């Protein structure tokens, strides 16, 4: 039996589906992952010029030190994610999910691509937050979390500076920031994610005695949170993990490894499900 056939069989047998995803899920939509410092610098040549790595730039300190630079990075990404159309693999996943009694998405991506592809807002846990929401840079400010839908940010990519006006907190007028968990971040407001996590817990309780399958896509090793979550869920739920990743495809015993890009792998799985 081929790996694809095996994966398709596990999906067919399952009552519910959990999808876990990292930055690699967006690559086939044309989005960059930040794999290694070279990968990050390819996506952001200006960061190379500054000599800062992803872990250094994705740090709330820049909103104090140089908010125009901080917003160049996040404003560019906000615009990019807004312009991006999720690739066909998202639709295939959604079709599979809808045929099951229940599904849930857990992602470290902040890009909102699952919502854009039609996944239900209350079936997604964005563990690192979302770029489509904002908060005050001051953790103690009571302004909470608000949608970025009316926020427009123009970026001068030549000088890697966001143009005025930068988004500001409606309460205290300090500069606002994305509601994303950054590195060394003690000011991230987690209320939105906590609600999502409560939805996830409810889903897990409801399906405690059902048979599940986990499809993981594009989760890297640099920040291995998603990989750990997938492995832990597989173990706790006694569910099969299907890991899709063209490079980091090694799996624990009992899991299925598909060494391919997300879109191609999902198209192949779909073909096997239909055959
Ligand atoms: N789109 C986003 O929201 C976005 C993008 C970059 C980084 N981030 C953040 O940065 C951190 C990065 O960790 P990460 O593990 O998600 O990303 P990563 O960049 O460290 O790793 C990406 C992974 O995707 C795999 N990959 C590459 N091309 C692929 C394809 N076509 N199909 C499937 N997989 C492919 C790579 O082999 C790698 O394992 C996360 O915390 C995340 O919040 C988010
Ligand atoms: Zn404020």
Tab-separated table of C-alpha atoms and ligand atoms in Angstrom:
chain	number	residue	atom	x	y	z
A	1	UNK	CA	0.000	0.000	0.000
A	2	UNK	CA	1.375	3.446	-0.856
A	3	UNK	CA	1.741	6.148	1.782
A	4	UNK	CA	-1.023	8.152	0.130
A	5	UNK	CA	-3.375	5.181	0.197
A	6	UNK	CA	-2.553	4.614	3.843
A	7	UNK	CA	-3.200	8.292	4.652
A	8	UNK	CA	-6.477	8.263	2.711
A	9	UNK	CA	-7.621	5.149	4.577
A	10	UNK	CA	-6.899	6.724	7.954
A	11	UNK	CA	-8.823	9.834	6.927
A	12	UNK	CA	-11.771	7.727	5.729
A	13	UNK	CA	-11.887	5.770	8.991
A	14	UNK	CA	-11.823	8.881	11.193
A	15	UNK	CA	-14.882	10.562	12.745
A	16	UNK	CA	-13.185	13.897	13.307
A	17	UNK	CA	-10.278	15.811	11.822
A	18	UNK	CA	-7.706	18.068	13.445
A	19	UNK	CA	-5.616	20.232	11.139
A	20	UNK	CA	-2.370	21.660	12.506
A	21	UNK	CA	-0.359	24.098	10.401
A	22	UNK	CA	2.825	26.154	10.351
A	23	UNK	CA	4.228	28.687	7.913
A	24	UNK	CA	4.887	26.007	5.248
A	25	UNK	CA	1.119	25.769	4.677
A	26	UNK	CA	1.236	29.210	3.053
A	27	UNK	CA	4.200	28.558	0.760
A	28	UNK	CA	2.069	27.193	-2.096
A	29	UNK	CA	-0.051	30.368	-1.913
A	30	UNK	CA	3.165	32.294	-2.589
A	31	UNK	CA	3.872	33.288	1.028
A	32	UNK	CA	7.370	33.059	2.466
A	33	UNK	CA	8.172	30.780	5.356
A	34	UNK	CA	10.993	31.973	7.599
A	35	UNK	CA	12.982	28.806	7.421
A	36	UNK	CA	16.462	29.583	8.715
A	37	UNK	CA	18.059	32.997	8.717
A	38	UNK	CA	18.698	32.776	4.955
A	39	UNK	CA	15.018	32.121	4.274
A	40	UNK	CA	14.027	35.079	6.400
A	41	UNK	CA	16.568	37.378	4.766
A	42	UNK	CA	15.388	36.318	1.317
A	43	UNK	CA	11.911	37.492	2.299
A	44	UNK	CA	13.226	40.654	3.989
A	45	UNK	CA	16.451	41.875	2.372
A	46	UNK	CA	16.365	44.970	4.545
A	47	UNK	CA	16.615	42.820	7.677
A	48	UNK	CA	19.764	41.325	6.175
A	49	UNK	CA	21.149	44.830	5.759
A	50	UNK	CA	20.396	45.513	9.429
A	51	UNK	CA	21.813	42.111	10.366
A	52	UNK	CA	18.712	41.161	12.377
A	53	UNK	CA	17.226	37.680	12.435
A	54	UNK	CA	13.489	36.899	12.515
A	55	UNK	CA	13.664	36.287	16.270
A	56	UNK	CA	15.180	39.744	16.720
A	57	UNK	CA	12.818	41.652	14.440
A	58	UNK	CA	9.694	39.882	15.702
A	59	UNK	CA	10.236	41.517	19.083
A	60	UNK	CA	7.977	44.114	20.735
A	61	UNK	CA	11.014	46.231	21.639
A	62	UNK	CA	10.969	47.718	18.096
A	63	UNK	CA	7.592	49.331	18.732
A	64	UNK	CA	9.379	51.421	21.375
A	65	UNK	CA	12.778	51.808	19.738
A	66	UNK	CA	11.657	52.354	16.161
A	67	UNK	CA	7.886	52.014	15.551
A	68	UNK	CA	8.242	52.893	11.859
A	69	UNK	CA	10.588	49.940	11.381
A	70	UNK	CA	8.366	47.634	13.473
A	71	UNK	CA	5.356	48.622	11.364
A	72	UNK	CA	7.333	48.222	8.134
A	73	UNK	CA	7.718	44.532	8.990
A	74	UNK	CA	4.180	43.933	10.260
A	75	UNK	CA	2.510	46.355	7.840
A	76	UNK	CA	4.139	44.651	4.887
A	77	UNK	CA	3.004	41.268	6.155
A	78	UNK	CA	-0.525	42.536	6.846
A	79	UNK	CA	-0.775	43.816	3.269
A	80	UNK	CA	0.737	40.623	1.867
A	81	UNK	CA	-1.646	38.333	3.766
A	82	UNK	CA	-4.601	40.503	2.770
A	83	UNK	CA	-3.652	40.220	-0.903
A	84	UNK	CA	-3.027	36.473	-0.811
A	85	UNK	CA	-5.521	33.895	-2.023
A	86	UNK	CA	-5.276	30.578	-0.166
A	87	UNK	CA	-4.103	27.781	-2.501
A	88	UNK	CA	-6.279	24.874	-3.577
A	89	UNK	CA	-5.076	22.682	-0.718
A	90	UNK	CA	-7.147	24.740	1.734
A	91	UNK	CA	-10.324	23.945	-0.206
A	92	UNK	CA	-9.445	20.245	-0.297
A	93	UNK	CA	-8.895	20.271	3.471
A	94	UNK	CA	-12.190	22.071	4.034
A	95	UNK	CA	-14.032	19.534	1.858
A	96	UNK	CA	-12.507	16.683	3.855
A	97	UNK	CA	-13.303	18.474	7.138
A	98	UNK	CA	-16.947	19.057	6.200
A	99	UNK	CA	-17.467	15.355	5.500
A	100	UNK	CA	-16.439	14.559	9.072
A	101	UNK	CA	-18.676	14.955	12.093
A	102	UNK	CA	-16.378	17.659	13.420
A	103	UNK	CA	-13.072	19.434	12.765
A	104	UNK	CA	-10.691	21.921	14.340
A	105	UNK	CA	-7.686	23.928	13.100
A	106	UNK	CA	-4.658	24.747	15.264
A	107	UNK	CA	-2.105	27.050	13.669
A	108	UNK	CA	0.877	29.189	14.606
A	109	UNK	CA	0.273	31.207	11.457
A	110	UNK	CA	-0.908	34.732	12.085
A	111	UNK	CA	-2.017	35.285	8.492
A	112	UNK	CA	-5.753	34.495	8.731
A	113	UNK	CA	-5.621	32.264	5.641
A	114	UNK	CA	-7.838	29.520	7.125
A	115	UNK	CA	-10.644	32.024	7.752
A	116	UNK	CA	-10.145	33.421	4.255
A	117	UNK	CA	-10.465	29.898	2.828
A	118	UNK	CA	-13.838	29.453	4.546
A	119	UNK	CA	-12.951	27.634	7.759
A	120	UNK	CA	-15.277	28.560	10.588
A	121	UNK	CA	-13.921	31.245	12.940
A	122	UNK	CA	-15.002	29.266	16.000
A	123	UNK	CA	-13.112	26.165	14.838
A	124	UNK	CA	-9.669	27.779	14.717
A	125	UNK	CA	-7.064	28.265	17.442
A	126	UNK	CA	-4.430	30.799	16.365
A	127	UNK	CA	-1.912	29.984	19.072
A	128	UNK	CA	0.360	32.932	18.245
A	129	UNK	CA	-2.473	35.371	17.624
A	130	UNK	CA	-3.464	37.135	14.427
A	131	UNK	CA	-2.090	40.019	12.411
A	132	UNK	CA	-5.683	41.027	11.610
A	133	UNK	CA	-6.167	42.207	15.196
A	134	UNK	CA	-4.475	45.015	17.080
A	135	UNK	CA	-3.793	45.916	20.700
A	136	UNK	CA	-2.114	48.733	22.614
A	137	UNK	CA	1.669	48.487	23.123
A	138	UNK	CA	0.954	49.223	26.783
A	139	UNK	CA	-0.175	45.980	28.401
A	140	UNK	CA	-1.934	47.829	31.192
A	141	UNK	CA	-4.061	49.943	28.893
A	142	UNK	CA	-7.692	48.732	29.092
A	143	UNK	CA	-8.341	49.080	25.326
A	144	UNK	CA	-8.364	45.288	24.744
A	145	UNK	CA	-8.069	43.766	21.271
A	146	UNK	CA	-9.659	45.284	18.172
A	147	UNK	CA	-9.968	44.370	14.499
A	148	UNK	CA	-7.421	45.783	12.040
A	149	UNK	CA	-9.963	45.786	9.215
A	150	UNK	CA	-10.073	49.589	9.005
A	151	UNK	CA	-6.309	49.960	9.402
A	152	UNK	CA	-4.241	50.768	6.337
A	153	UNK	CA	-0.473	50.759	6.466
A	154	UNK	CA	1.705	51.963	3.659
A	155	UNK	CA	5.306	50.824	3.688
A	156	UNK	CA	8.288	52.436	2.008
A	157	UNK	CA	10.098	49.183	1.232
A	158	UNK	CA	13.198	51.010	-0.027
A	159	UNK	CA	13.874	52.415	3.426
A	160	UNK	CA	11.831	49.770	5.241
A	161	UNK	CA	9.770	52.379	7.066
A	162	UNK	CA	6.016	52.491	7.542
A	163	UNK	CA	4.570	55.832	6.511
A	164	UNK	CA	2.528	58.043	8.800
A	165	UNK	CA	0.000	57.667	10.235
A	166	UNK	CA	0.876	54.580	12.273
A	167	UNK	CA	-2.024	52.848	14.009
A	168	UNK	CA	-2.674	54.149	17.493
A	169	UNK	CA	-4.552	52.954	20.552
A	170	UNK	CA	-8.023	54.567	20.630
A	171	UNK	CA	-7.834	54.823	24.412
A	172	UNK	CA	-4.409	56.242	25.285
A	173	UNK	CA	-3.159	57.174	21.790
A	174	UNK	CA	0.113	55.258	22.197
A	175	UNK	CA	1.241	53.334	19.127
A	176	UNK	CA	-0.715	50.116	18.540
A	177	UNK	CA	0.799	46.743	17.609
A	178	UNK	CA	-0.482	43.503	16.090
A	179	UNK	CA	-2.091	41.079	18.530
A	180	UNK	CA	0.663	38.554	17.800
A	181	UNK	CA	2.810	36.713	20.305
A	182	UNK	CA	6.345	37.881	19.519
A	183	UNK	CA	9.678	36.805	20.972
A	184	UNK	CA	10.390	38.103	24.486
A	185	UNK	CA	6.858	39.361	24.542
A	186	UNK	CA	5.339	40.156	27.923
A	187	UNK	CA	2.685	42.512	26.584
A	188	UNK	CA	0.718	40.169	24.290
A	189	UNK	CA	-2.950	40.217	25.190
A	190	UNK	CA	-4.148	36.639	25.062
A	191	UNK	CA	-7.914	37.012	25.660
A	192	UNK	CA	-8.811	36.283	22.052
A	193	UNK	CA	-6.602	33.193	21.900
A	194	UNK	CA	-7.909	32.021	25.277
A	195	UNK	CA	-11.433	32.006	23.852
A	196	UNK	CA	-10.199	30.017	20.869
A	197	UNK	CA	-8.450	27.591	23.193
A	198	UNK	CA	-11.660	27.130	25.168
A	199	UNK	CA	-13.399	26.228	21.882
A	200	UNK	CA	-10.643	23.698	21.214
A	201	UNK	CA	-11.039	22.196	24.682
A	202	UNK	CA	-14.784	21.910	24.157
A	203	UNK	CA	-14.156	20.166	20.825
A	204	UNK	CA	-11.704	17.730	22.452
A	205	UNK	CA	-14.105	16.927	25.300
A	206	UNK	CA	-16.964	16.372	22.886
A	207	UNK	CA	-14.918	13.993	20.763
A	208	UNK	CA	-13.137	12.174	23.584
A	209	UNK	CA	-14.538	8.795	22.571
A	210	UNK	CA	-14.486	9.276	18.807
A	211	UNK	CA	-11.808	8.322	16.305
A	212	UNK	CA	-9.607	11.126	15.081
A	213	UNK	CA	-6.968	11.880	12.499
A	214	UNK	CA	-4.497	14.757	12.568
A	215	UNK	CA	-3.146	16.320	9.389
A	216	UNK	CA	-0.123	18.529	10.044
A	217	UNK	CA	1.179	20.791	7.281
A	218	UNK	CA	4.321	22.887	6.972
A	219	UNK	CA	5.349	22.969	10.612
A	220	UNK	CA	9.052	23.688	11.043
A	221	UNK	CA	11.594	22.806	13.690
A	222	UNK	CA	12.923	26.262	14.648
A	223	UNK	CA	9.825	27.003	16.725
A	224	UNK	CA	8.520	23.439	17.042
A	225	UNK	CA	5.323	24.262	18.965
A	226	UNK	CA	2.964	22.969	16.279
A	227	UNK	CA	4.938	19.738	15.853
A	228	UNK	CA	4.764	19.097	19.605
A	229	UNK	CA	1.045	19.835	19.694
A	230	UNK	CA	0.406	17.400	16.812
A	231	UNK	CA	2.471	14.654	18.431
A	232	UNK	CA	0.921	15.144	21.838
A	233	UNK	CA	-2.633	15.154	20.459
A	234	UNK	CA	-1.922	12.001	18.440
A	235	UNK	CA	-0.748	10.266	21.579
A	236	UNK	CA	-3.468	11.528	23.923
A	237	UNK	CA	-6.318	10.911	21.478
A	238	UNK	CA	-4.857	7.686	20.135
A	239	UNK	CA	-5.184	9.257	16.699
A	240	UNK	CA	-3.043	8.905	13.591
A	241	UNK	CA	-0.788	11.820	12.708
A	242	UNK	CA	-0.178	12.551	9.029
A	243	UNK	CA	2.771	14.933	8.727
A	244	UNK	CA	3.135	16.772	5.414
A	245	UNK	CA	6.451	18.563	4.945
A	246	UNK	CA	8.905	18.546	2.014
A	247	UNK	CA	11.994	18.777	4.233
A	248	UNK	CA	11.236	18.265	7.935
A	249	UNK	CA	9.237	15.089	7.365
A	250	UNK	CA	10.643	12.824	10.107
A	251	UNK	CA	7.894	11.395	12.321
A	252	UNK	CA	7.487	9.514	15.585
A	253	UNK	CA	6.592	5.837	15.400
A	254	UNK	CA	3.081	5.153	14.175
A	255	UNK	CA	2.725	8.423	12.278
A	256	UNK	CA	2.527	8.770	8.505
A	257	UNK	CA	5.146	10.939	6.809
A	258	UNK	CA	4.485	12.611	3.462
A	259	UNK	CA	7.592	14.297	2.076
A	260	UNK	CA	5.906	16.796	-0.189
A	261	UNK	CA	4.545	20.321	-0.392
A	262	UNK	CA	1.092	20.916	1.095
A	263	UNK	CA	-0.854	21.526	-2.125
A	264	UNK	CA	0.566	18.567	-4.020
A	265	UNK	CA	0.135	16.238	-1.038
A	266	UNK	CA	-3.480	17.279	-0.516
A	267	UNK	CA	-4.286	16.839	-4.215
A	268	UNK	CA	-2.854	13.327	-4.063
A	269	UNK	CA	-4.793	12.537	-0.896
A	270	UNK	CA	-7.972	13.804	-2.524
A	271	UNK	CA	-7.394	11.558	-5.544
A	272	UNK	CA	-6.963	8.553	-3.282
A	273	UNK	CA	-10.062	9.440	-1.278
A	274	UNK	CA	-12.075	9.543	-4.486
A	275	UNK	CA	-10.687	6.367	-6.005
B	1	LIG	N1	2.200	32.915	7.441
B	1	LIG	C1	2.455	33.170	8.732
B	1	LIG	O1	1.571	33.495	9.496
B	1	LIG	C2	3.874	33.045	9.220
B	1	LIG	C3	4.928	33.035	8.314
B	1	LIG	C4	6.223	32.896	8.799
B	1	LIG	C5	6.439	32.756	10.162
B	1	LIG	N2	5.395	32.778	11.020
B	1	LIG	C6	5.658	32.612	12.486
B	1	LIG	O2	7.004	32.230	12.643
B	1	LIG	C7	7.194	30.984	13.297
B	1	LIG	C8	7.750	30.022	12.258
B	1	LIG	O3	7.569	28.678	12.526
B	1	LIG	P1	7.005	27.670	11.399
B	1	LIG	O4	7.420	26.315	11.818
B	1	LIG	O5	5.591	27.939	11.186
B	1	LIG	O6	7.770	28.088	10.064
B	1	LIG	P2	9.251	27.886	9.535
B	1	LIG	O7	9.410	28.963	8.522
B	1	LIG	O8	10.238	27.755	10.619
B	1	LIG	O9	9.197	26.443	8.804
B	1	LIG	C9	8.416	26.229	7.677
B	1	LIG	C10	8.246	24.743	7.440
B	1	LIG	O10	7.467	24.585	6.268
B	1	LIG	C11	8.044	23.602	5.443
B	1	LIG	N3	7.654	23.891	4.043
B	1	LIG	C12	8.307	24.603	3.101
B	1	LIG	N4	7.635	24.613	1.942
B	1	LIG	C13	6.496	23.902	2.161
B	1	LIG	C14	5.372	23.555	1.347
B	1	LIG	N5	5.284	23.956	0.071
B	1	LIG	N6	4.392	22.805	1.900
B	1	LIG	C15	4.477	22.386	3.197
B	1	LIG	N7	5.522	22.680	3.996
B	1	LIG	C16	6.504	23.425	3.488
B	1	LIG	C17	9.525	23.697	5.703
B	1	LIG	O11	10.183	22.475	5.385
B	1	LIG	C18	9.565	24.000	7.214
B	1	LIG	O12	9.565	22.790	7.954
B	1	LIG	C19	5.831	30.631	13.848
B	1	LIG	O13	5.863	30.919	15.196
B	1	LIG	C20	4.830	31.546	13.137
B	1	LIG	O14	3.960	32.183	14.069
B	1	LIG	C21	4.117	32.907	10.578
B	2	LIG	ZN1	-3.568	52.275	24.989
